[in-house]
Structure formats: structure tokens, C-alpha cells
CSV table of C-alpha atoms and ligand atoms in Angstrom, one decimal:
chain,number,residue,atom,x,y,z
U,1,UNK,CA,28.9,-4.3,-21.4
U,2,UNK,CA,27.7,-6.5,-18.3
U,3,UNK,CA,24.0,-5.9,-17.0
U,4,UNK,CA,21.5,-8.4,-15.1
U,5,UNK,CA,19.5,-10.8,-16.9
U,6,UNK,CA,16.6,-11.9,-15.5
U,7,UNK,CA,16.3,-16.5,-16.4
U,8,UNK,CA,13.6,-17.7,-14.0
U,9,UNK,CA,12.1,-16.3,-10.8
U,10,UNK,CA,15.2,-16.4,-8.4
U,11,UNK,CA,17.6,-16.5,-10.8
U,12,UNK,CA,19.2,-13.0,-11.3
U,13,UNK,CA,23.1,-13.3,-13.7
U,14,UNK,CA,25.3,-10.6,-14.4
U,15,UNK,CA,26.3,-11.5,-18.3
U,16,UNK,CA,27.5,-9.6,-21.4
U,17,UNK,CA,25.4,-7.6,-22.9
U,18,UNK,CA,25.0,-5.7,-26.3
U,19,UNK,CA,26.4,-2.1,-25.9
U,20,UNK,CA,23.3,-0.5,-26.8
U,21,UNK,CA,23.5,1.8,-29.4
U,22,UNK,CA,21.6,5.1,-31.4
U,23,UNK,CA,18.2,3.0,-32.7
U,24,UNK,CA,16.0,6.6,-33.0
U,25,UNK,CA,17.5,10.0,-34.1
U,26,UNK,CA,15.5,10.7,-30.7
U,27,UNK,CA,18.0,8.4,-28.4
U,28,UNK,CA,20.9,8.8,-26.1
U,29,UNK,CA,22.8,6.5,-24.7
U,30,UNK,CA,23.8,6.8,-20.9
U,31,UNK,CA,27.0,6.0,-19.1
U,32,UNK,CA,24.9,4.8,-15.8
U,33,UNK,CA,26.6,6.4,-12.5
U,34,UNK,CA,24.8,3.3,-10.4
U,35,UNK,CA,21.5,1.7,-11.0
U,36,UNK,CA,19.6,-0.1,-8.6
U,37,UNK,CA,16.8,-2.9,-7.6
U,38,UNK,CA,13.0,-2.1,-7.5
U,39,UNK,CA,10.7,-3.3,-5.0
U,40,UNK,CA,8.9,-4.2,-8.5
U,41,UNK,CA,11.6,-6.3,-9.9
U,42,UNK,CA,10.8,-8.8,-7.5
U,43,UNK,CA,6.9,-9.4,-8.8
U,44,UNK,CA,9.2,-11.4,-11.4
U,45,UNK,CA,11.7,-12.7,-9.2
U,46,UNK,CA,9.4,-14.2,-7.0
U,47,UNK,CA,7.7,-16.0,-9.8
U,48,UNK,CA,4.3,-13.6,-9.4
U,49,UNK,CA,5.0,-12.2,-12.9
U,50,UNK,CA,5.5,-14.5,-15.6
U,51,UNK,CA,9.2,-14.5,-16.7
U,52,UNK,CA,9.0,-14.5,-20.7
U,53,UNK,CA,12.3,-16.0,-21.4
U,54,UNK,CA,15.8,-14.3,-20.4
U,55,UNK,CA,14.9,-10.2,-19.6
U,56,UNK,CA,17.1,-7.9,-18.8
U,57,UNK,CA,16.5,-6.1,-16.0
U,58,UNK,CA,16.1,-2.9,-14.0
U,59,UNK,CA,14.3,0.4,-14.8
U,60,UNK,CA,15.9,3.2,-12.6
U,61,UNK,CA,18.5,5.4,-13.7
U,62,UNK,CA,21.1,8.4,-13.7
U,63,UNK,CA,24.2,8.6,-15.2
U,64,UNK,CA,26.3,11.0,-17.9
U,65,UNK,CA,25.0,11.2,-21.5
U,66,UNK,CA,27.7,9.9,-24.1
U,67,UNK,CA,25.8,10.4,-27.4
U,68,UNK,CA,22.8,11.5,-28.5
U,69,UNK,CA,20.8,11.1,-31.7
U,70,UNK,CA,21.1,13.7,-34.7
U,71,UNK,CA,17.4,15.1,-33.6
U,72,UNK,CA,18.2,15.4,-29.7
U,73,UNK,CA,18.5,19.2,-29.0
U,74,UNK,CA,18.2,19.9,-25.3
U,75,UNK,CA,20.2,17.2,-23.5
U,76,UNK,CA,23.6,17.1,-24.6
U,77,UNK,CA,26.8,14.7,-24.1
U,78,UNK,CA,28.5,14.7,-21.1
U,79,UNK,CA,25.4,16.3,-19.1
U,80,UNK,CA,24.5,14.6,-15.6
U,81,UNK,CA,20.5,13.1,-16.3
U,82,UNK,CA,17.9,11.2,-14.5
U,83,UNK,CA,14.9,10.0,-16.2
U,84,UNK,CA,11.7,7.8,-15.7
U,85,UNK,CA,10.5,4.6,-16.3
U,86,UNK,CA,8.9,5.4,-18.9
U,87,UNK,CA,10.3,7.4,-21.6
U,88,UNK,CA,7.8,10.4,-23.0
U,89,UNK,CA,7.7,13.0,-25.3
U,90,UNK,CA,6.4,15.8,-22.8
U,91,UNK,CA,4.8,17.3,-25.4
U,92,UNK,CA,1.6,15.3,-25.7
U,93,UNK,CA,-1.6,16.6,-24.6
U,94,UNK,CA,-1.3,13.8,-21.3
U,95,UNK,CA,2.4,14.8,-20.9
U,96,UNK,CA,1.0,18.9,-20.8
U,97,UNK,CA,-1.4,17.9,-18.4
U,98,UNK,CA,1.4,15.6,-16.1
U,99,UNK,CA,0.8,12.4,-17.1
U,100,UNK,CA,4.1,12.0,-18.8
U,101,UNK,CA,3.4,8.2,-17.8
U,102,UNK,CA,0.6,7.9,-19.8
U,103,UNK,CA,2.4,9.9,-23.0
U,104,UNK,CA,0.8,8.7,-26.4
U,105,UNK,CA,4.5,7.5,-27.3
U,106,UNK,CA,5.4,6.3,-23.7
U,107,UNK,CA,8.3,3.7,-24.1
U,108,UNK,CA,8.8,1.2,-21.1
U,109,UNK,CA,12.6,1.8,-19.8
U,110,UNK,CA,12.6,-1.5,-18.5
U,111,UNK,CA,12.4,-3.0,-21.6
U,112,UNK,CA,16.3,-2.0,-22.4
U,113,UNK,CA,17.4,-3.3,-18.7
U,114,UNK,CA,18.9,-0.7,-16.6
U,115,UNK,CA,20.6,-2.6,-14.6
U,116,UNK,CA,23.8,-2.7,-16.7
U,117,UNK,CA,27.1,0.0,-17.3
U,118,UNK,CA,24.9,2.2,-20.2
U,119,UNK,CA,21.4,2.0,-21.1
U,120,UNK,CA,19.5,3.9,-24.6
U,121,UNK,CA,17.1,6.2,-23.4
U,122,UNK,CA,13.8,6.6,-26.2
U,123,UNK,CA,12.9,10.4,-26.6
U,124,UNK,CA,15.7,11.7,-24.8
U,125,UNK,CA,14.2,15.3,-25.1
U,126,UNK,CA,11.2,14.7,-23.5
U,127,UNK,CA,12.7,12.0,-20.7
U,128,UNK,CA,15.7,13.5,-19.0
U,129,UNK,CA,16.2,16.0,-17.0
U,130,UNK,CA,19.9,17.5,-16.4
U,131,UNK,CA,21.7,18.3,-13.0
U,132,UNK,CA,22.7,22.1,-12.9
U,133,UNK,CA,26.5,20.9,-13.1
U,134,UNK,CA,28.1,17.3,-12.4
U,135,UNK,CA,27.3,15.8,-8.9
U,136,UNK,CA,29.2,15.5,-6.8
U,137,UNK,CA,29.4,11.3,-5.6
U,138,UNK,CA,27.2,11.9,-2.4
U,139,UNK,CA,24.1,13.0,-4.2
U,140,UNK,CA,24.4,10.0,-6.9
U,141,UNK,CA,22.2,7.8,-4.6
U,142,UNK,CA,19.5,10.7,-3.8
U,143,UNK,CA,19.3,11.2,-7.7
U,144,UNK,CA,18.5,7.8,-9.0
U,145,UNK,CA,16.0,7.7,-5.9
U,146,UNK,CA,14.3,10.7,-8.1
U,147,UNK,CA,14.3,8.2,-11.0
U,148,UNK,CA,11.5,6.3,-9.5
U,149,UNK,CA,11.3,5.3,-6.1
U,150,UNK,CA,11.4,9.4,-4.7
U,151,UNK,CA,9.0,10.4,-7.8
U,152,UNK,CA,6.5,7.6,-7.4
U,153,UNK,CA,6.1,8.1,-3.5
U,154,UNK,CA,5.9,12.0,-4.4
U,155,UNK,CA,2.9,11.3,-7.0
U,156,UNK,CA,1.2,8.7,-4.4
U,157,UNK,CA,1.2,12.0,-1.7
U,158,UNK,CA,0.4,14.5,-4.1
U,159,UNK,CA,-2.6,12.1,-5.5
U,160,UNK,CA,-3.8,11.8,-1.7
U,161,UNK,CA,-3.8,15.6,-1.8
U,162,UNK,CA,-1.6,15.7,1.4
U,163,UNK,CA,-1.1,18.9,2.3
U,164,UNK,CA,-1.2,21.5,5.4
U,165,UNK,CA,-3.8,20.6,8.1
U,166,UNK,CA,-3.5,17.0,6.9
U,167,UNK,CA,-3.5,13.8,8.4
U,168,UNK,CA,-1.6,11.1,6.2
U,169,UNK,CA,-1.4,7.8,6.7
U,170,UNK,CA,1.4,5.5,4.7
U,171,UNK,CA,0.5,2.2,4.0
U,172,UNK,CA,3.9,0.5,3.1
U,173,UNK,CA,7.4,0.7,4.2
U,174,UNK,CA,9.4,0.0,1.2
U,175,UNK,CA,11.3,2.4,-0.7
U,176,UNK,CA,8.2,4.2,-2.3
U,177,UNK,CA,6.7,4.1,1.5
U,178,UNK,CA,9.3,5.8,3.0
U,179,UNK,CA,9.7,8.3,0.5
U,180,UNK,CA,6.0,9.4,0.5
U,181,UNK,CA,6.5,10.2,4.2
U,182,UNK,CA,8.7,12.3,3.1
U,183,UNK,CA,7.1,14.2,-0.2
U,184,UNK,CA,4.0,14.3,2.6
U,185,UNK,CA,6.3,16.3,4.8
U,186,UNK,CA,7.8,18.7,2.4
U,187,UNK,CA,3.8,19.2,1.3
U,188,UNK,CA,3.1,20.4,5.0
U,189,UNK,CA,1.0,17.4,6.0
U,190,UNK,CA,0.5,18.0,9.6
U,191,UNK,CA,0.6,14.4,11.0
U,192,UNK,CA,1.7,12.0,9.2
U,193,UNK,CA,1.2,8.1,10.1
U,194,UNK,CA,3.5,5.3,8.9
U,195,UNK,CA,2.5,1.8,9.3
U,196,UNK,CA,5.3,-0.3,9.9
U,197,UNK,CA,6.7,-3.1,12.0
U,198,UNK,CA,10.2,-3.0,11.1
U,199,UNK,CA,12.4,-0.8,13.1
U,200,UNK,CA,14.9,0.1,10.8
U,201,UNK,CA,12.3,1.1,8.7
U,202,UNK,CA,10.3,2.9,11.2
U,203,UNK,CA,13.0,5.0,12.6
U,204,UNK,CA,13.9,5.6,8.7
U,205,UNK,CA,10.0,7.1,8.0
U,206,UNK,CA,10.6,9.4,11.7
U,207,UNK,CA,13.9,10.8,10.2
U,208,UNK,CA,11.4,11.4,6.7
U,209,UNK,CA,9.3,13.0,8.8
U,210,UNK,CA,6.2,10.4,10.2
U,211,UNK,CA,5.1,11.9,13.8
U,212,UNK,CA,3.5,8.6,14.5
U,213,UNK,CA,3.9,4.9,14.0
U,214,UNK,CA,1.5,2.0,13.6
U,215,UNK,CA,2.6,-1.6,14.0
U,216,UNK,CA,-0.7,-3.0,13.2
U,217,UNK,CA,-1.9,-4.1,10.0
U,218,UNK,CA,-5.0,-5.1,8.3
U,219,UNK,CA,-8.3,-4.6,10.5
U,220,UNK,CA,-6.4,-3.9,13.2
U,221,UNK,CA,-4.6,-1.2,11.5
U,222,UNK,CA,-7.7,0.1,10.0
U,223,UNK,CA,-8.5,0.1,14.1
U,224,UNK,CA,-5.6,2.0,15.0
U,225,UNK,CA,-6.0,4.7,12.4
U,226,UNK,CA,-9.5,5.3,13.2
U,227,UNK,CA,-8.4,5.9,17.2
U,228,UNK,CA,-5.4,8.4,15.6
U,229,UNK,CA,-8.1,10.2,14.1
U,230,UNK,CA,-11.2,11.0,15.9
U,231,UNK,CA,-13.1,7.3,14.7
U,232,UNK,CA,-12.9,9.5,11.2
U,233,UNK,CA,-10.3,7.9,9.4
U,234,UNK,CA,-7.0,9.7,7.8
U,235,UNK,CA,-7.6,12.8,4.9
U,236,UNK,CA,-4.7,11.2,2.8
U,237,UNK,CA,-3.6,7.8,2.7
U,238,UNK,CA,-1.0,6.4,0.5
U,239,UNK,CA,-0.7,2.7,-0.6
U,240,UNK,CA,2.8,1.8,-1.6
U,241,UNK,CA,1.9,-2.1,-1.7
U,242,UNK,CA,-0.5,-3.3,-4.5
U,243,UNK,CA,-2.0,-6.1,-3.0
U,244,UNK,CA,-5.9,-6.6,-1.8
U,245,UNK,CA,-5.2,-6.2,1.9
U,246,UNK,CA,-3.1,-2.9,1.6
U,247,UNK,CA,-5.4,-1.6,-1.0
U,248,UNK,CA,-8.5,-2.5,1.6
U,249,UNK,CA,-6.4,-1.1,4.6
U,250,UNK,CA,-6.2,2.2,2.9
U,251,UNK,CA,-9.4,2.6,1.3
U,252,UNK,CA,-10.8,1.8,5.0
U,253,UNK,CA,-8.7,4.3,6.6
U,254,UNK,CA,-9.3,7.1,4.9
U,255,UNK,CA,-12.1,9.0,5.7
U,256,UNK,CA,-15.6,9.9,3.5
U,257,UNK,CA,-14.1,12.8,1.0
U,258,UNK,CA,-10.5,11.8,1.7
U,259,UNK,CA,-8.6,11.2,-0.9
U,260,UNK,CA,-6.1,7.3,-1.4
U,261,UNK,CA,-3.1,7.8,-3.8
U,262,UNK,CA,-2.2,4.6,-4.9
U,263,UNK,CA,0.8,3.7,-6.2
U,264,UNK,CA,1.8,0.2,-5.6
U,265,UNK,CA,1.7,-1.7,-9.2
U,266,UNK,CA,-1.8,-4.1,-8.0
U,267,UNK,CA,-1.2,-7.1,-8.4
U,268,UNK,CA,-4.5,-9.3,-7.9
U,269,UNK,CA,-6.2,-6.5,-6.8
U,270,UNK,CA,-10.0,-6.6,-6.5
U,271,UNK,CA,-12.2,-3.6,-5.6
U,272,UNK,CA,-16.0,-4.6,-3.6
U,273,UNK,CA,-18.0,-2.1,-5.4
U,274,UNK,CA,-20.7,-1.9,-2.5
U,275,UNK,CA,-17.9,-1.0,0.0
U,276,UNK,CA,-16.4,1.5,-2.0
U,277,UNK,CA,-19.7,3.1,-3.5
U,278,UNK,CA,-20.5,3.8,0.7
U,279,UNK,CA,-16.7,4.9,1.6
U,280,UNK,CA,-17.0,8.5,-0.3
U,281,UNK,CA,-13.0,8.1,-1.2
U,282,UNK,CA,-11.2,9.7,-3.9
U,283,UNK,CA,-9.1,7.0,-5.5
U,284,UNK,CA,-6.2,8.1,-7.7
U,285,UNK,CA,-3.0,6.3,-8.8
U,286,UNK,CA,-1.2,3.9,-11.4
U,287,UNK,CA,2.7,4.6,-12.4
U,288,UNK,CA,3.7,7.6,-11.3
U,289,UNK,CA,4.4,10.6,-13.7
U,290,UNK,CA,7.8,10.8,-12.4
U,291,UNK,CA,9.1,13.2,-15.1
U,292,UNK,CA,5.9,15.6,-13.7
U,293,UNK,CA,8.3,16.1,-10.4
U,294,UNK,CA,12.2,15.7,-11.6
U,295,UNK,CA,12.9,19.4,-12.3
U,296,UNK,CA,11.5,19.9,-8.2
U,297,UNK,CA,12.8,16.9,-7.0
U,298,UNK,CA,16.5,17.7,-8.4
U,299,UNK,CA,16.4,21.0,-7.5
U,300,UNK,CA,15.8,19.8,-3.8
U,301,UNK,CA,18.5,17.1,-4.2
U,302,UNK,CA,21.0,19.8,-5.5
U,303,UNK,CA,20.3,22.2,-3.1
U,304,UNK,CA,20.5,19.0,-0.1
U,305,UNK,CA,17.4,20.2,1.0
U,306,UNK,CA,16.1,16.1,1.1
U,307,UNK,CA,18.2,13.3,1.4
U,308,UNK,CA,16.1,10.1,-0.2
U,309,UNK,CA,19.5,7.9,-1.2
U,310,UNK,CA,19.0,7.3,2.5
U,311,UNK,CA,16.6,4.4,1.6
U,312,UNK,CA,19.4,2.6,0.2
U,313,UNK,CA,20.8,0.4,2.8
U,314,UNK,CA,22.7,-2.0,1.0
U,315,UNK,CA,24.9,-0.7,-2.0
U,316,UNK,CA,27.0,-3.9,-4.2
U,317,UNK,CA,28.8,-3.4,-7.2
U,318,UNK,CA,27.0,-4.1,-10.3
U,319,UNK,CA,28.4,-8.2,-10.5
U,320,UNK,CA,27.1,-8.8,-7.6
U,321,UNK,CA,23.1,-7.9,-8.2
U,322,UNK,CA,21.8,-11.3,-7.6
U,323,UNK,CA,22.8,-10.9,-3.7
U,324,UNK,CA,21.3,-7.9,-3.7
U,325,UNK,CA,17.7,-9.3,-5.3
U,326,UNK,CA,18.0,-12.0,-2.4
U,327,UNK,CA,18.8,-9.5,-0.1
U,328,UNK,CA,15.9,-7.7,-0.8
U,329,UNK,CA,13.2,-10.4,-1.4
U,330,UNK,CA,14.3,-11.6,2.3
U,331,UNK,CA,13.5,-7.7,3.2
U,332,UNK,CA,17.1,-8.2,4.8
U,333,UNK,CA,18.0,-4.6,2.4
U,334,UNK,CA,14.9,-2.0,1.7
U,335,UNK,CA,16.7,-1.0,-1.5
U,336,UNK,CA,20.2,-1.9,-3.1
U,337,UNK,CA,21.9,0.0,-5.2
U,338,UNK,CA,24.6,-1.5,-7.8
U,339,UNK,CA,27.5,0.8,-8.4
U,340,UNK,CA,29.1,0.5,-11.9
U,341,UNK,CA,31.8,-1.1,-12.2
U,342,UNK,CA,34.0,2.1,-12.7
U,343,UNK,CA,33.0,3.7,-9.5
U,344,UNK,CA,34.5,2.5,-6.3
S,1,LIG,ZN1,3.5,12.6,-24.3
């Protein structure tokens, strides 16, 4: 099969791969529908994560099961799935209580490149999550958004408790950004903030649902929420960056006994203990428990009540990935989405 491989930072190739094949009785293997480029695939590609040698890339997913192992008893071949990042059990005590990211016998997706025409899913059981029939081709973007970017910004809003009579401020206009407006709007938030400076991105967060717009960033943002609020700061704010300043900027605009769902993987990230001992914030984040929200999140897809494929603005076939990395590290595409090579 063909899939990207990962060589040095900026250098993304489409090669031959191994088919992957039945390793666990607990596996299936996926024909992928499309697949797609994370915001964190370029941490690597930019050289800010070591690149260990040649890795194949890509951890988002949706596609039609073609075999499963001899112990897989709920999915079955020829099923529409999505999964997570992370491949769990959902049967551990942390997978019971949500935290399906965090499963005793979590297995990174990533590890097995998604970026390719099939992928093996670990723990099949526990990790995917079937369509109520097969999609039709519209909806294939808006269900691999679900796979990750959809489920991480719906864990960052949910772990800022927004919610009715809330003010939610987004820090972040990526994918997961954008997408946590929207999970903030379906929770009722009553106001919801996006900090942005991109157009096509900020009229992208008022179709999701932000009633107001900040250009400003850093301090200055910090400023701007503050004067939004009453000098009180927001009740949720989500961080969909992971570096020092976003972290900062959210922590200082939210306000004492609000709650900052963070979600961006930190990178460098180092918290003053002083400042955050005085701020009276709830912090709660890391990767998102995506499999927590994919029976909600494809119900809403199904039933076309939310449109997320919307954040992918540029689509390429599957050969042509390495445009669409540039594309995105030069912010020219928010998200790209690589169709297989069997799809038109
Ligand atoms: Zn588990």
C-alpha cells in the first residue's frame, strides 16, 4: 500500500508500505475512506520533535473494516468506523470513567501511520465506533474530524465546563480551535470568544458559532478579554495551542473559579507556581478521550446536525501529502485532508 513516511523535519514521501496485517486476535484492519494532516504532525515536521529515523505518519481515521481478528465481536467487516488516537479497551476502570486516553492498554494509533490506503487498528472492540449504515461521501470529511480534531476540541470545552450562561473564550484557531467553538456552542455557552487574526479562520469560528472576535494576543489579549467580561476574565477558556504564551493567555483570562481546558499537546510549557496558586483556575486537559464523545459526535454527524469537515480547506489525494504538510506549516490550509487513492 502507499502511506507517508515521515525522513527529516520537512521532508514528508509518499512510499510503499507493508499492507498491515492481523498481529492480535483483537485487530482489524481498515480500508481508510481519507485520512488527513494534524496540526500535531507538524511538531515533527518542523524539527520541534525529534524525528527518530523514517516514521510513518498520521493518526486520524475512518474508513470500512475489511477483517477483523478471531476475538473481535462487535465491529464487523464491511462496517463504516472512526476511532481515536489512541486505541483502548473501554473496559478499564479509566476507560469507565472516560479516559479512554489514558486506558491501562492504550496503544498510540500513530505508531502504525494513518496516513496510508489501510491502517490495523489495536483493540478494535474497545476503539471503533460504527456509522448507523454506510455514509454517504459528504459526511466522510465531518467523520474523520470526529476522529480527533472534533473530539479533542469537544473534550477541551467540556473540561472548561462551558455550558449555558457561559462566557468562553478560545485560544487558538486551528482545527481543534475552531471546533471547540463549536462543541462550546452545542453545550449552550452563551458568548463565546474566539481569538483570531486570520479571517478565513475567524469567519469559520462565527459560522461555528463565536459571537465575538479578538484579534489581540498575548497581554493584550488577556486586555481585551478582561474588557469583554466585566475586568473578570472568561468562565471557560480553551487552549488549543500548547505553547507558554497561549497556556499564559488562557490561564490569565479566565477568571478565579473558572475553569481552562487544555488541549494543545505543550510543548515547552512551564507553569509559575506563584501566579497560578493566586489565579483560583481549574486546569484540566492532556489528549483528549475522543472515544468518550464518538457515539454523540456521530450521531450529530449522521443526523447533519454539525458540519466540522468544514475545517478542511484543502483536500489532495493521498500522493500528494507533502504539499499538503507545506501547505499547512505555512498556515496557507487549516487542515488537509488526503483522499485515498480509490476515491475521486
Ligand atoms: Zn481501558
Amino acid at each position: 500500500m502507499r502511506g507517508a513516511v515521515l525522513h527529516a523535519p520537512g521532508d514528508v514521501r509518499v512510499e510503499n508500505r507493508d499492507d498491515p496485517k492481523i498481529t492480535n486476535p483483537t485487530d482489524a484492519i481498515l480500508r481508510l475512506s481519507a485520512t488527513c494532516i494534524c496540526g500535531s504532525d507538524l511538531w515533527p515536521y518542523r524539527g520541534i520533535e525529534a524525528v527518530d529515523g523514517p516514521s510513518p505518519m498520521g493518526h486520524e481515521y475512518a474508513g470500512i473494516v475489511e477483517e477483523v481478528g478471531s476475538e473481535v465481536v462487535n465491529i464487523k467487516p464491511g462496517q463504516f468506523v472512526v476511532g481515536s488516537f489512541f486505541a483502548s479497551d473501554n473496559t478499564c476502570e479509566l476507560c469507565q470513567a472516560g479516559y479512554q486516553s489514558a486506558c491501562i492498554n492504550r496503544e498510540p494509533i500513530g505508531a502504525n501511520g494513518a496516513q496510508a490506503e489501510s491502517l490495523r487498528v489495536p483493540l478494535a472492540d474497545g476503539t471503533l465506533v460504527a456509522t448507523p449504515a454506510l455514509p454517504a461521501d459528504d459526511l466522510i470529511p465531518s467523520f474523520l474530524a470526529a476522529s480527533d480534531v472534533l473530539g479533542t476540541g469537544w473534550f477541551g470545552a467540556v473540561a472548561a465546563e462551558a455550558g449555558p450562561h457561559k462566557t468562553v473564550a478560545v485560544v487558538g484557531d486551528g482545527a481543534v480551535g475552531l471546533l471547540a467553538v463549536l462543541a462550546a456552542s452545542r453545550l449552550g455557552a452563551e458568548r463565546i470568544i474566539a481569538m483570531s487574526r486570520h479571517q478565513p479562520r475567524q469567519r469559520l469560528a462565527t459560522e461555528f458559532g463565536a459571537t465575538d472576535i479578538v484579534t489581540e494576543r498575548g497581554d493584550a489579549g488577556v486586555a481585551r478579554i478582561r474588557e469583554l467580561t466585566g475586568g473578570l476574565g472568561a468562565h471557560s477558556v480553551i487552549e488549543a495551542v500548547g505553547t507558554q504564551e497561549s497556556m499564559l493567555q488562557a490561564i490569565r483570562s479566565t477568571r478565579p473559579g473558572g475553569h481552562v481546558g487544555y488541549v494543545g499537546v505543550a510543548h515547552g510549557v512551564e507553569l509559575p507556581g506563584t501566579e497560578l496558586f493566586y489565579s483560583h483556575v481549574h486546569l484540566h486537559g492532556g489528549p483528549a478521550p475522543v472515544r468518550r464523545f464518538l457515539p454523540q459526535l456521530i450521531d450529530l454527524i449522521w443526523t447533519r446536525q454539525i458540519d466540522p469537515g468544514k475545517v478542511f480547506d484543502l483536500s489532495l489525494p493521498l500522493e500528494q501529502a507533502a504539499e499538503g504538510y507545506k501547505a499547512m506549516d505555512e498556515r496557507r490550509a487549516i487542515k488537509t485532508l488526503l483522499r485515498a487513492p480509490t476515491l475521486p
